[in-house]
Amino acid sequence: VQLVESGGELVQPGGSLTLSCAASGFSFANFAMMWVRQVPGKGREWVAMISWNDIDYYTEAVKGRFTIYRDNTRNTVHLRMNSLTSDDSGVYFCGKSQKSRGSRTIPRTIGEYDDWGQGTQVTVSS
């Protein structure tokens, strides 16, 4: 399994950014994917997830501003981020679920995801 994030950069408050995660080494369409973020001194915070059948969930802090979507033809998952604030700064990681299509429940917690990429830095600052 390999996950490679990209798209992080310095952006001004109120700006927008789209992160991408390229996946390989597994049957991408059959797994849920999650974006999490981490700031120095804190643990990882889940941001958004999308299931194998395109059901998406968001943490309260990003609802209405972030959109997660996937392209199963390209084995990629993206995070569109609008109206960014300094609180959105951090290293963003994408992860693959342990459960796959056919599971009785959709994995919604960080602990249900095992493989992670190396992360991409997002800095929101003027």
Coordinates of N, CA and C in Angstrom, one line a residue:
V1 N 0.9 -1.2 0.0 CA 0.0 0.0 0.0 C 0.9 1.2 0.0
Q2 N 0.5 2.2 -0.9 CA 1.3 3.4 -0.9 C 0.3 4.6 -1.1
L3 N 0.4 5.6 -0.2 CA -0.4 6.7 -0.3 C 0.5 8.0 -0.3
V4 N 0.3 8.8 -1.3 CA 1.1 10.0 -1.5 C 0.2 11.2 -1.6
E5 N 0.4 12.1 -0.5 CA -0.4 13.3 -0.5 C 0.4 14.4 -1.2
S6 N -0.4 15.4 -1.7 CA 0.2 16.6 -2.3 C -0.8 17.7 -2.3
G7 N -0.3 18.9 -2.6 CA -1.2 20.0 -2.7 C -1.1 21.0 -1.6
G8 N -0.4 20.7 -0.5 CA -0.3 21.6 0.6 C 0.6 22.7 0.3
E9 N 0.3 23.9 0.8 CA 1.1 25.1 0.6 C 0.7 26.2 1.5
L10 N 1.3 27.3 1.4 CA 0.9 28.5 2.2 C -0.2 29.2 1.5
V11 N -1.3 29.5 2.3 CA -2.4 30.2 1.7 C -2.9 31.2 2.7
Q12 N -3.5 32.3 2.2 CA -4.0 33.3 3.0 C -5.3 33.0 3.7
P13 N -5.6 33.5 4.8 CA -6.9 33.3 5.4 C -8.1 33.6 4.5
G14 N -9.1 32.8 4.4 CA -10.2 33.0 3.5 C -9.9 32.3 2.2
G15 N -8.7 31.8 1.9 CA -8.4 31.2 0.7 C -8.9 29.8 0.6
S16 N -8.6 29.2 -0.6 CA -9.0 27.8 -0.9 C -7.8 27.0 -1.3
L17 N -7.9 25.7 -1.1 CA -6.8 24.8 -1.5 C -7.5 23.4 -1.7
T18 N -6.9 22.6 -2.6 CA -7.3 21.3 -2.8 C -6.1 20.3 -2.6
L19 N -6.3 19.4 -1.7 CA -5.3 18.4 -1.5 C -5.6 17.1 -2.2
S20 N -4.6 16.4 -2.6 CA -4.8 15.2 -3.4 C -4.0 14.0 -2.7
C21 N -4.5 12.8 -2.8 CA -3.9 11.6 -2.3 C -3.9 10.6 -3.4
A22 N -2.8 10.2 -3.9 CA -2.7 9.1 -4.9 C -2.4 7.8 -4.2
A23 N -3.3 6.8 -4.5 CA -3.2 5.5 -3.8 C -2.7 4.4 -4.8
S24 N -2.0 3.5 -4.3 CA -1.6 2.3 -5.1 C -1.4 1.1 -4.2
G25 N -1.4 -0.1 -4.8 CA -1.1 -1.3 -4.0 C -2.3 -2.0 -3.4
F26 N -3.5 -1.5 -3.7 CA -4.7 -2.1 -3.2 C -5.8 -1.8 -4.1
S27 N -6.9 -2.4 -3.8 CA -8.1 -2.2 -4.7 C -8.9 -1.0 -4.1
F28 N -8.5 0.2 -4.6 CA -8.9 1.5 -4.1 C -10.4 1.6 -3.9
A29 N -11.1 1.2 -4.9 CA -12.6 1.5 -4.9 C -13.3 0.7 -3.8
N30 N -12.6 -0.3 -3.3 CA -13.3 -1.1 -2.2 C -13.0 -0.7 -0.8
F31 N -12.3 0.4 -0.6 CA -11.9 0.9 0.7 C -12.4 2.3 0.9
A32 N -12.7 2.6 2.2 CA -12.9 4.0 2.6 C -11.6 4.7 2.8
M33 N -11.7 6.0 2.6 CA -10.5 6.9 2.8 C -10.8 8.0 3.7
M34 N -9.8 8.4 4.4 CA -9.9 9.4 5.4 C -8.8 10.5 5.3
W35 N -9.2 11.7 5.6 CA -8.2 12.8 5.8 C -8.1 13.2 7.2
V36 N -6.9 13.3 7.8 CA -6.7 13.7 9.1 C -5.7 14.8 9.1
R37 N -5.6 15.6 10.2 CA -4.5 16.6 10.2 C -3.9 16.6 11.6
Q38 N -2.7 17.1 11.6 CA -1.9 17.1 12.9 C -1.1 18.4 13.0
V39 N -1.2 19.0 14.2 CA -0.4 20.1 14.5 C 0.6 19.7 15.5
P40 N 1.8 20.4 15.6 CA 2.8 20.1 16.6 C 2.3 20.1 18.0
G41 N 2.5 19.0 18.8 CA 2.1 18.9 20.1 C 0.7 18.3 20.3
K42 N 0.1 18.0 19.2 CA -1.3 17.5 19.3 C -1.4 16.2 18.5
G43 N -2.4 15.4 18.9 CA -2.6 14.2 18.1 C -3.3 14.4 16.8
R44 N -3.5 13.4 16.1 CA -4.1 13.6 14.8 C -5.6 13.8 15.0
E45 N -6.2 14.7 14.2 CA -7.6 15.0 14.3 C -8.2 14.6 12.9
W46 N -9.3 13.8 13.0 CA -9.9 13.4 11.7 C -10.6 14.6 11.2
V47 N -10.6 14.7 9.9 CA -11.2 15.9 9.2 C -12.4 15.4 8.3
A48 N -12.2 14.4 7.5 CA -13.3 14.0 6.6 C -13.0 12.5 6.2
M49 N -14.0 11.8 5.9 CA -13.9 10.5 5.3 C -14.9 10.2 4.2
I50 N -14.6 9.3 3.3 CA -15.5 8.9 2.3 C -15.5 7.4 2.2
S51 N -16.7 6.9 2.1 CA -16.8 5.4 2.1 C -16.6 4.9 0.7
W52 N -16.6 3.6 0.6 CA -16.4 2.9 -0.7 C -17.6 3.2 -1.6
N53 N -18.8 3.6 -1.1 CA -20.0 3.9 -1.8 C -20.3 5.4 -1.7
D54 N -19.2 6.2 -1.5 CA -19.3 7.7 -1.6 C -20.1 8.4 -0.5
I55 N -20.3 7.7 0.6 CA -20.9 8.4 1.7 C -19.8 9.2 2.5
D56 N -20.0 10.4 2.7 CA -19.0 11.3 3.3 C -19.4 11.8 4.7
Y57 N -18.4 12.0 5.5 CA -18.6 12.6 6.9 C -17.5 13.6 7.1
Y58 N -17.9 14.6 7.9 CA -16.9 15.7 8.2 C -16.9 16.0 9.7
T59 N -15.8 16.4 10.2 CA -15.8 16.9 11.6 C -16.5 18.2 11.6
E60 N -17.1 18.5 12.7 CA -17.9 19.7 12.8 C -17.2 21.0 12.4
A61 N -15.9 21.1 12.7 CA -15.2 22.3 12.4 C -15.0 22.6 10.9
V62 N -15.2 21.6 10.1 CA -15.0 21.9 8.6 C -16.3 21.7 7.8
K63 N -17.4 21.4 8.5 CA -18.6 21.2 7.7 C -19.0 22.4 7.0
G64 N -19.4 22.3 5.7 CA -19.8 23.4 4.9 C -18.6 24.1 4.2
R65 N -17.4 23.8 4.7 CA -16.2 24.4 4.1 C -15.4 23.4 3.3
F66 N -15.3 22.2 3.7 CA -14.5 21.2 3.1 C -15.3 20.2 2.4
T67 N -14.8 19.6 1.3 CA -15.5 18.6 0.6 C -14.5 17.5 0.2
I68 N -14.8 16.3 0.6 CA -14.0 15.1 0.2 C -14.6 14.4 -1.0
Y69 N -13.8 14.0 -1.9 CA -14.3 13.3 -3.1 C -13.3 12.4 -3.6
R70 N -13.7 11.4 -4.3 CA -12.8 10.4 -4.8 C -13.0 10.1 -6.3
D71 N -11.9 9.7 -6.9 CA -11.9 9.3 -8.3 C -11.4 7.9 -8.4
N72 N -12.3 7.0 -8.5 CA -11.9 5.6 -8.5 C -11.2 5.1 -9.8
T73 N -11.3 6.0 -10.9 CA -10.7 5.6 -12.2 C -9.2 6.0 -12.1
R74 N -8.9 7.0 -11.2 CA -7.5 7.4 -11.0 C -6.9 7.0 -9.7
N75 N -7.7 6.3 -8.9 CA -7.2 5.9 -7.5 C -6.7 7.1 -6.7
T76 N -7.5 8.1 -6.7 CA -7.2 9.3 -6.0 C -8.4 9.8 -5.1
V77 N -8.0 10.4 -4.0 CA -9.0 11.0 -3.1 C -8.5 12.5 -2.9
H78 N -9.5 13.4 -2.8 CA -9.2 14.8 -2.7 C -9.9 15.4 -1.6
L79 N -9.3 16.6 -1.1 CA -10.0 17.3 -0.1 C -10.0 18.8 -0.6
R80 N -11.2 19.3 -0.9 CA -11.3 20.7 -1.3 C -11.6 21.5 0.0
M81 N -10.8 22.5 0.2 CA -10.9 23.3 1.4 C -11.1 24.7 1.1
N82 N -12.2 25.3 1.5 CA -12.6 26.7 1.3 C -12.6 27.4 2.6
S83 N -12.6 28.8 2.5 CA -12.7 29.6 3.7 C -11.7 29.2 4.8
L84 N -10.5 29.0 4.4 CA -9.5 28.5 5.3 C -9.2 29.6 6.4
T85 N -8.9 29.0 7.6 CA -8.5 29.9 8.7 C -7.2 29.3 9.3
S86 N -6.6 30.0 10.2 CA -5.3 29.6 10.8 C -5.5 28.3 11.5
D87 N -6.7 28.0 12.0 CA -7.0 26.7 12.7 C -6.9 25.5 11.8
D88 N -6.9 25.8 10.5 CA -6.8 24.7 9.5 C -5.4 24.3 9.2
S89 N -4.5 25.1 9.7 CA -3.0 24.8 9.5 C -2.7 23.4 10.1
G90 N -1.8 22.7 9.4 CA -1.3 21.5 10.0 C -0.8 20.6 8.8
V91 N -0.3 19.4 9.2 CA 0.1 18.4 8.2 C -1.1 17.5 8.0
Y92 N -1.5 17.4 6.8 CA -2.7 16.6 6.4 C -2.2 15.3 5.8
F93 N -2.8 14.2 6.3 CA -2.5 12.8 5.9 C -3.8 12.2 5.4
C94 N -3.6 11.3 4.4 CA -4.7 10.5 4.0 C -4.5 9.1 4.4
G95 N -5.5 8.4 4.7 CA -5.4 7.0 5.2 C -6.5 6.1 4.6
K96 N -6.1 4.8 4.6 CA -7.0 3.8 4.0 C -7.6 3.0 5.2
S97 N -8.9 2.6 5.0 CA -9.6 1.9 6.0 C -9.1 0.4 6.1
Q98 N -9.3 -0.1 7.2 CA -9.1 -1.6 7.4 C -10.2 -2.4 6.8
K99 N -11.4 -1.9 7.0 CA -12.6 -2.6 6.5 C -12.7 -2.3 5.0
S100 N -13.4 -3.2 4.3 CA -13.6 -3.0 2.8 C -15.1 -3.1 2.5
R101 N -15.4 -2.9 1.3 CA -16.7 -3.0 0.8 C -17.3 -4.4 1.2
G102 N -18.6 -4.3 1.6 CA -19.2 -5.5 2.1 C -19.2 -5.5 3.6
S103 N -18.5 -4.7 4.3 CA -18.5 -4.6 5.8 C -19.9 -4.1 6.2
R104 N -20.3 -4.5 7.4 CA -21.6 -4.1 7.9 C -21.6 -2.6 8.3
T105 N -20.5 -2.1 8.7 CA -20.5 -0.7 9.1 C -19.4 0.1 8.3
I106 N -19.6 1.4 8.3 CA -18.7 2.3 7.6 C -17.6 2.8 8.6
P107 N -16.4 2.6 8.4 CA -15.4 3.0 9.3 C -15.3 4.6 9.5
R108 N -15.5 5.1 10.7 CA -15.6 6.5 10.9 C -14.6 7.0 11.9
T109 N -13.8 6.2 12.5 CA -12.8 6.6 13.5 C -11.4 6.4 13.0
I110 N -10.4 7.2 13.5 CA -9.0 7.0 13.0 C -8.5 5.6 13.3
G111 N -8.9 5.0 14.4 CA -8.4 3.7 14.7 C -8.8 2.6 13.7
E112 N -9.8 2.9 12.8 CA -10.2 2.0 11.8 C -9.5 2.1 10.5
Y113 N -8.4 3.0 10.5 CA -7.6 3.2 9.3 C -6.2 2.8 9.7
D114 N -5.5 2.2 8.8 CA -4.2 1.7 9.1 C -3.1 2.3 8.3
D115 N -3.2 2.3 7.0 CA -2.1 2.8 6.2 C -2.3 4.3 6.0
W116 N -1.2 5.0 6.2 CA -1.1 6.5 6.0 C 0.0 7.0 5.1
G117 N -0.2 8.1 4.5 CA 0.8 8.7 3.7 C 1.8 9.5 4.5
Q118 N 2.7 10.2 3.9 CA 3.7 11.0 4.6 C 3.2 12.4 5.0
G119 N 2.1 12.8 4.4 CA 1.5 14.1 4.8 C 1.9 15.2 3.9
T120 N 1.1 16.2 3.9 CA 1.4 17.5 3.1 C 1.1 18.6 4.0
Q121 N 1.9 19.6 4.1 CA 1.8 20.8 5.0 C 0.9 21.8 4.4
V122 N -0.1 22.2 5.2 CA -1.0 23.3 4.9 C -0.7 24.4 5.9
T123 N -0.4 25.6 5.5 CA -0.2 26.7 6.4 C -1.1 27.9 5.9
V124 N -2.0 28.3 6.8 CA -2.9 29.4 6.6 C -2.4 30.6 7.4
S125 N -1.9 31.6 6.6 CA -1.3 32.7 7.3 C -1.3 33.9 6.3
S126 N -1.4 35.1 6.9 CA -1.2 36.3 6.0 C 0.2 36.8 6.0

